Amino acid sequence: MIGTVARIVLGALFLASGALKLRDPSWPGAARAMGAPRWSVPLIAPVEIVLGAALAAGAVRPWPAWLSLGLLAAFSVALIRVLRRPVAERPACACFGRWSARPVGVGSLMRNAMLAGLAVVALL
């Protein structure tokens, strides 16, 4: 039961994240400022939407939970690289589009750790 709830919550968060990125015309620039490779920027939001839908629907389990862990790990590596920059040079994290745009901080990394925890619970 708890795994199902975690899977649905994580799925909804990925769906929201992807949808908000697609609605935000400034998001590609924010992604590039975070260090995302140019080729990956147009893929991130659609991948999040598909992954979120698969998680929420419980499709092809356990793969969406594993893939979400991998995606969160990649995002966390990007956050760690940004956190190594001086505070004045840190771009805004627009992980949920313009709605969440604020400078990258330790809280951004903590959020990813909590989401990764949800993914682990979703695997149960």
Coordinates of N, CA and C in Angstrom, one line a residue:
M1 N 0.8 -1.2 0.0 CA 0.0 0.0 0.0 C 0.9 1.3 0.0
I2 N 1.9 1.3 0.9 CA 2.7 2.5 1.0 C 3.5 2.7 -0.3
G3 N 3.9 1.6 -0.9 CA 4.6 1.6 -2.2 C 3.8 2.2 -3.3
T4 N 2.5 1.8 -3.3 CA 1.6 2.4 -4.3 C 1.4 3.9 -4.1
V5 N 1.2 4.3 -2.9 CA 1.1 5.7 -2.6 C 2.3 6.5 -3.1
A6 N 3.5 6.0 -2.7 CA 4.8 6.6 -3.1 C 4.9 6.7 -4.6
R7 N 4.5 5.6 -5.3 CA 4.6 5.6 -6.8 C 3.6 6.6 -7.4
I8 N 2.4 6.7 -6.9 CA 1.5 7.7 -7.4 C 1.9 9.1 -7.1
V9 N 2.4 9.4 -5.9 CA 2.9 10.8 -5.6 C 4.1 11.1 -6.4
L10 N 5.1 10.2 -6.6 CA 6.2 10.5 -7.4 C 5.8 10.7 -8.8
G11 N 4.9 9.9 -9.3 CA 4.4 10.0 -10.7 C 3.8 11.4 -10.9
A12 N 2.9 11.8 -9.9 CA 2.3 13.1 -10.1 C 3.3 14.2 -10.1
L13 N 4.4 14.1 -9.3 CA 5.4 15.1 -9.2 C 6.2 15.2 -10.5
F14 N 6.5 14.0 -11.1 CA 7.2 14.0 -12.4 C 6.3 14.6 -13.5
L15 N 5.0 14.3 -13.5 CA 4.0 14.8 -14.4 C 4.0 16.3 -14.3
A16 N 3.9 16.8 -13.1 CA 3.8 18.3 -12.9 C 5.1 19.0 -13.3
S17 N 6.2 18.4 -13.0 CA 7.5 18.9 -13.3 C 7.6 19.1 -14.9
G18 N 7.3 18.0 -15.6 CA 7.4 18.0 -17.0 C 6.5 19.0 -17.6
A19 N 5.2 19.0 -17.2 CA 4.2 19.9 -17.7 C 4.6 21.4 -17.5
L20 N 5.0 21.7 -16.3 CA 5.4 23.1 -16.0 C 6.6 23.5 -16.8
K21 N 7.5 22.6 -17.1 CA 8.7 23.0 -17.9 C 8.2 23.3 -19.3
L22 N 7.3 22.5 -19.9 CA 6.8 22.7 -21.2 C 6.1 24.0 -21.3
R23 N 5.5 24.5 -20.3 CA 4.7 25.7 -20.3 C 5.6 27.0 -20.1
D24 N 6.8 26.8 -19.7 CA 7.7 27.9 -19.3 C 8.7 28.1 -20.5
P25 N 8.5 29.2 -21.3 CA 9.4 29.4 -22.4 C 10.9 29.7 -21.9
S26 N 11.1 30.1 -20.7 CA 12.5 30.4 -20.2 C 13.2 29.1 -19.7
W27 N 12.4 28.0 -19.6 CA 13.0 26.8 -19.1 C 14.2 26.3 -19.8
P28 N 14.2 26.2 -21.2 CA 15.4 25.7 -21.9 C 16.7 26.5 -21.5
G29 N 16.6 27.8 -21.3 CA 17.8 28.6 -20.9 C 18.2 28.3 -19.5
A30 N 17.2 28.0 -18.6 CA 17.5 27.7 -17.2 C 18.2 26.3 -17.2
A31 N 17.8 25.4 -18.1 CA 18.4 24.1 -18.1 C 19.8 24.2 -18.6
R32 N 20.1 25.0 -19.6 CA 21.4 25.2 -20.1 C 22.3 25.8 -19.0
A33 N 21.8 26.8 -18.3 CA 22.5 27.4 -17.2 C 22.9 26.4 -16.1
M34 N 22.1 25.4 -16.0 CA 22.4 24.3 -15.0 C 23.4 23.3 -15.5
G35 N 23.7 23.4 -16.8 CA 24.7 22.6 -17.3 C 24.2 21.4 -18.1
A36 N 22.9 21.4 -18.4 CA 22.3 20.3 -19.2 C 22.9 20.4 -20.6
P37 N 23.3 19.3 -21.2 CA 23.7 19.3 -22.6 C 22.6 19.7 -23.5
R38 N 23.0 20.5 -24.5 CA 22.0 21.1 -25.4 C 21.1 20.0 -26.0
W39 N 21.6 18.8 -26.4 CA 20.7 17.8 -27.0 C 19.7 17.3 -26.0
S40 N 20.0 17.3 -24.7 CA 19.0 16.8 -23.7 C 17.9 17.7 -23.3
V41 N 18.1 19.0 -23.5 CA 17.1 20.0 -23.0 C 15.7 19.7 -23.6
P42 N 15.5 19.5 -24.9 CA 14.1 19.2 -25.4 C 13.6 17.9 -25.0
L43 N 14.4 17.0 -24.5 CA 13.9 15.6 -24.1 C 13.5 15.6 -22.6
I44 N 14.0 16.4 -21.8 CA 13.8 16.3 -20.3 C 12.3 16.3 -19.9
A45 N 11.6 17.3 -20.3 CA 10.2 17.5 -20.0 C 9.4 16.3 -20.5
P46 N 9.5 15.9 -21.8 CA 8.7 14.8 -22.2 C 9.0 13.5 -21.5
V47 N 10.3 13.3 -21.2 CA 10.7 12.1 -20.5 C 10.1 12.1 -19.1
E48 N 10.1 13.2 -18.4 CA 9.4 13.3 -17.1 C 7.9 13.0 -17.2
I49 N 7.3 13.5 -18.2 CA 5.8 13.3 -18.3 C 5.6 11.8 -18.6
V50 N 6.3 11.1 -19.5 CA 6.1 9.7 -19.7 C 6.4 8.9 -18.5
L51 N 7.5 9.2 -17.8 CA 7.9 8.5 -16.6 C 6.9 8.7 -15.5
G52 N 6.4 10.0 -15.4 CA 5.4 10.2 -14.3 C 4.1 9.5 -14.6
A53 N 3.7 9.4 -15.9 CA 2.5 8.7 -16.2 C 2.6 7.2 -16.0
A54 N 3.8 6.6 -16.3 CA 4.1 5.2 -16.1 C 4.1 4.9 -14.6
L55 N 4.7 5.8 -13.8 CA 4.7 5.6 -12.3 C 3.3 5.6 -11.8
A56 N 2.5 6.7 -12.1 CA 1.2 6.8 -11.6 C 0.2 5.7 -12.0
A57 N 0.4 5.2 -13.2 CA -0.5 4.1 -13.7 C 0.0 2.7 -13.2
G58 N 1.2 2.7 -12.7 CA 1.7 1.4 -12.2 C 2.1 0.5 -13.4
A59 N 2.4 1.1 -14.5 CA 2.8 0.4 -15.8 C 4.2 -0.2 -15.7
V60 N 4.4 -1.3 -16.3 CA 5.7 -2.0 -16.4 C 6.6 -1.9 -15.2
R61 N 6.0 -2.1 -14.0 CA 6.7 -2.1 -12.8 C 7.8 -3.1 -12.8
P62 N 8.9 -2.9 -12.2 CA 9.4 -1.8 -11.4 C 10.2 -0.8 -12.2
W63 N 10.2 -0.9 -13.5 CA 11.1 0.0 -14.3 C 10.9 1.4 -14.1
P64 N 9.7 2.0 -14.1 CA 9.6 3.4 -13.9 C 10.3 3.9 -12.6
A65 N 10.2 3.2 -11.5 CA 10.8 3.6 -10.3 C 12.3 3.5 -10.4
W66 N 12.8 2.5 -11.1 CA 14.3 2.5 -11.3 C 14.8 3.6 -12.2
L67 N 14.0 3.9 -13.2 CA 14.4 5.0 -14.1 C 14.3 6.3 -13.4
S68 N 13.3 6.5 -12.5 CA 13.2 7.7 -11.8 C 14.4 7.9 -10.9
L69 N 14.9 6.8 -10.3 CA 16.1 6.9 -9.5 C 17.3 7.3 -10.3
G70 N 17.4 6.8 -11.5 CA 18.5 7.2 -12.4 C 18.4 8.7 -12.8
L71 N 17.2 9.1 -13.1 CA 17.0 10.5 -13.5 C 17.3 11.4 -12.4
L72 N 16.8 11.1 -11.2 CA 17.1 11.9 -10.0 C 18.6 11.9 -9.7
A73 N 19.3 10.8 -9.9 CA 20.7 10.8 -9.7 C 21.4 11.8 -10.7
A74 N 21.0 11.7 -11.9 CA 21.6 12.6 -12.9 C 21.3 14.1 -12.6
F75 N 20.1 14.4 -12.2 CA 19.7 15.8 -11.7 C 20.5 16.2 -10.5
S76 N 20.7 15.2 -9.6 CA 21.5 15.5 -8.4 C 23.0 15.8 -8.7
V77 N 23.5 15.1 -9.7 CA 24.9 15.4 -10.1 C 25.0 16.8 -10.6
A78 N 24.0 17.2 -11.4 CA 24.0 18.6 -12.0 C 23.9 19.6 -10.8
L79 N 23.0 19.3 -9.8 CA 22.9 20.2 -8.7 C 24.2 20.3 -7.9
I80 N 24.9 19.2 -7.7 CA 26.1 19.2 -7.0 C 27.2 20.1 -7.8
R81 N 27.2 19.9 -9.1 CA 28.1 20.7 -9.9 C 27.8 22.2 -9.7
V82 N 26.5 22.6 -9.7 CA 26.1 24.0 -9.5 C 26.5 24.5 -8.1
L83 N 26.3 23.6 -7.1 CA 26.6 24.0 -5.8 C 28.1 24.3 -5.5
R84 N 28.9 23.8 -6.4 CA 30.3 24.0 -6.3 C 30.7 25.4 -6.8
R85 N 29.8 26.1 -7.5 CA 30.0 27.4 -8.0 C 29.8 28.4 -6.8
P86 N 30.5 29.6 -6.9 CA 30.2 30.7 -5.9 C 28.7 31.0 -5.9
V87 N 28.1 31.3 -4.8 CA 26.7 31.6 -4.6 C 26.2 32.6 -5.7
A88 N 27.0 33.6 -5.9 CA 26.5 34.7 -6.9 C 26.4 34.1 -8.3
E89 N 27.1 33.0 -8.6 CA 27.1 32.5 -10.0 C 26.1 31.3 -10.2
R90 N 25.3 31.0 -9.1 CA 24.4 29.9 -9.2 C 23.1 30.3 -9.9
P91 N 22.7 29.5 -11.0 CA 21.5 29.8 -11.7 C 20.3 29.4 -10.9
A92 N 19.2 29.9 -11.3 CA 17.9 29.5 -10.7 C 17.6 28.0 -11.1
C93 N 17.1 27.3 -10.1 CA 16.6 25.9 -10.4 C 15.2 26.1 -10.8
A94 N 14.9 25.7 -12.0 CA 13.6 25.8 -12.5 C 13.0 24.3 -12.7
C95 N 13.2 23.5 -11.7 CA 12.8 22.1 -11.8 C 11.3 21.9 -12.0
F96 N 10.6 22.9 -11.6 CA 9.1 22.9 -11.8 C 8.7 24.1 -12.6
G97 N 9.6 24.5 -13.6 CA 9.3 25.6 -14.4 C 9.5 26.9 -13.6
R98 N 8.9 28.0 -14.1 CA 9.0 29.3 -13.5 C 8.5 29.3 -12.0
W99 N 7.5 28.3 -11.8 CA 6.9 28.2 -10.4 C 7.9 28.0 -9.3
S100 N 9.0 27.3 -9.6 CA 10.0 27.0 -8.6 C 11.3 27.7 -8.8
A101 N 11.4 28.7 -9.7 CA 12.7 29.3 -10.0 C 13.2 30.1 -8.8
R102 N 14.2 29.6 -8.3 CA 15.0 30.2 -7.2 C 16.4 29.7 -7.2
P103 N 17.4 30.4 -6.8 CA 18.8 30.0 -6.9 C 19.0 28.6 -6.3
V104 N 19.8 27.8 -6.9 CA 20.1 26.4 -6.4 C 20.8 26.5 -5.1
G105 N 20.3 25.7 -4.2 CA 20.9 25.6 -2.8 C 20.8 24.2 -2.3
V106 N 21.2 24.0 -1.1 CA 21.3 22.7 -0.5 C 19.9 22.1 -0.5
G107 N 18.9 22.9 -0.3 CA 17.5 22.5 -0.3 C 17.1 21.8 -1.6
S108 N 17.6 22.2 -2.7 CA 17.4 21.6 -4.0 C 17.9 20.1 -4.0
L109 N 19.0 19.9 -3.4 CA 19.6 18.6 -3.3 C 18.8 17.7 -2.3
M110 N 18.4 18.4 -1.2 CA 17.5 17.6 -0.3 C 16.2 17.2 -0.9
R111 N 15.6 18.1 -1.7 CA 14.4 17.7 -2.4 C 14.6 16.5 -3.2
N112 N 15.7 16.4 -4.0 CA 16.0 15.3 -4.8 C 16.2 14.0 -4.0
A113 N 16.8 14.2 -2.8 CA 17.0 13.0 -1.9 C 15.7 12.5 -1.4
M114 N 14.7 13.4 -1.1 CA 13.4 12.9 -0.7 C 12.7 12.3 -1.8
L115 N 12.8 12.8 -3.0 CA 12.1 12.2 -4.2 C 12.8 10.8 -4.4
A116 N 14.1 10.7 -4.3 CA 14.7 9.4 -4.5 C 14.2 8.4 -3.4
G117 N 14.0 8.9 -2.2 CA 13.4 8.1 -1.1 C 12.0 7.5 -1.5
L118 N 11.2 8.4 -2.2 CA 9.9 8.0 -2.7 C 10.1 6.9 -3.7
A119 N 11.1 7.0 -4.6 CA 11.3 6.0 -5.6 C 11.7 4.7 -5.0
V120 N 12.5 4.7 -4.0 CA 12.9 3.5 -3.3 C 11.7 2.8 -2.7
V121 N 10.8 3.6 -2.0 CA 9.6 3.1 -1.4 C 8.7 2.5 -2.5
A122 N 8.6 3.2 -3.6 CA 7.8 2.7 -4.8 C 8.3 1.4 -5.3
L123 N 9.5 1.1 -5.1 CA 10.0 -0.2 -5.5 C 9.6 -1.4 -4.6
L124 N 9.1 -1.0 -3.4 CA 8.7 -2.1 -2.4 C 7.3 -2.7 -2.8

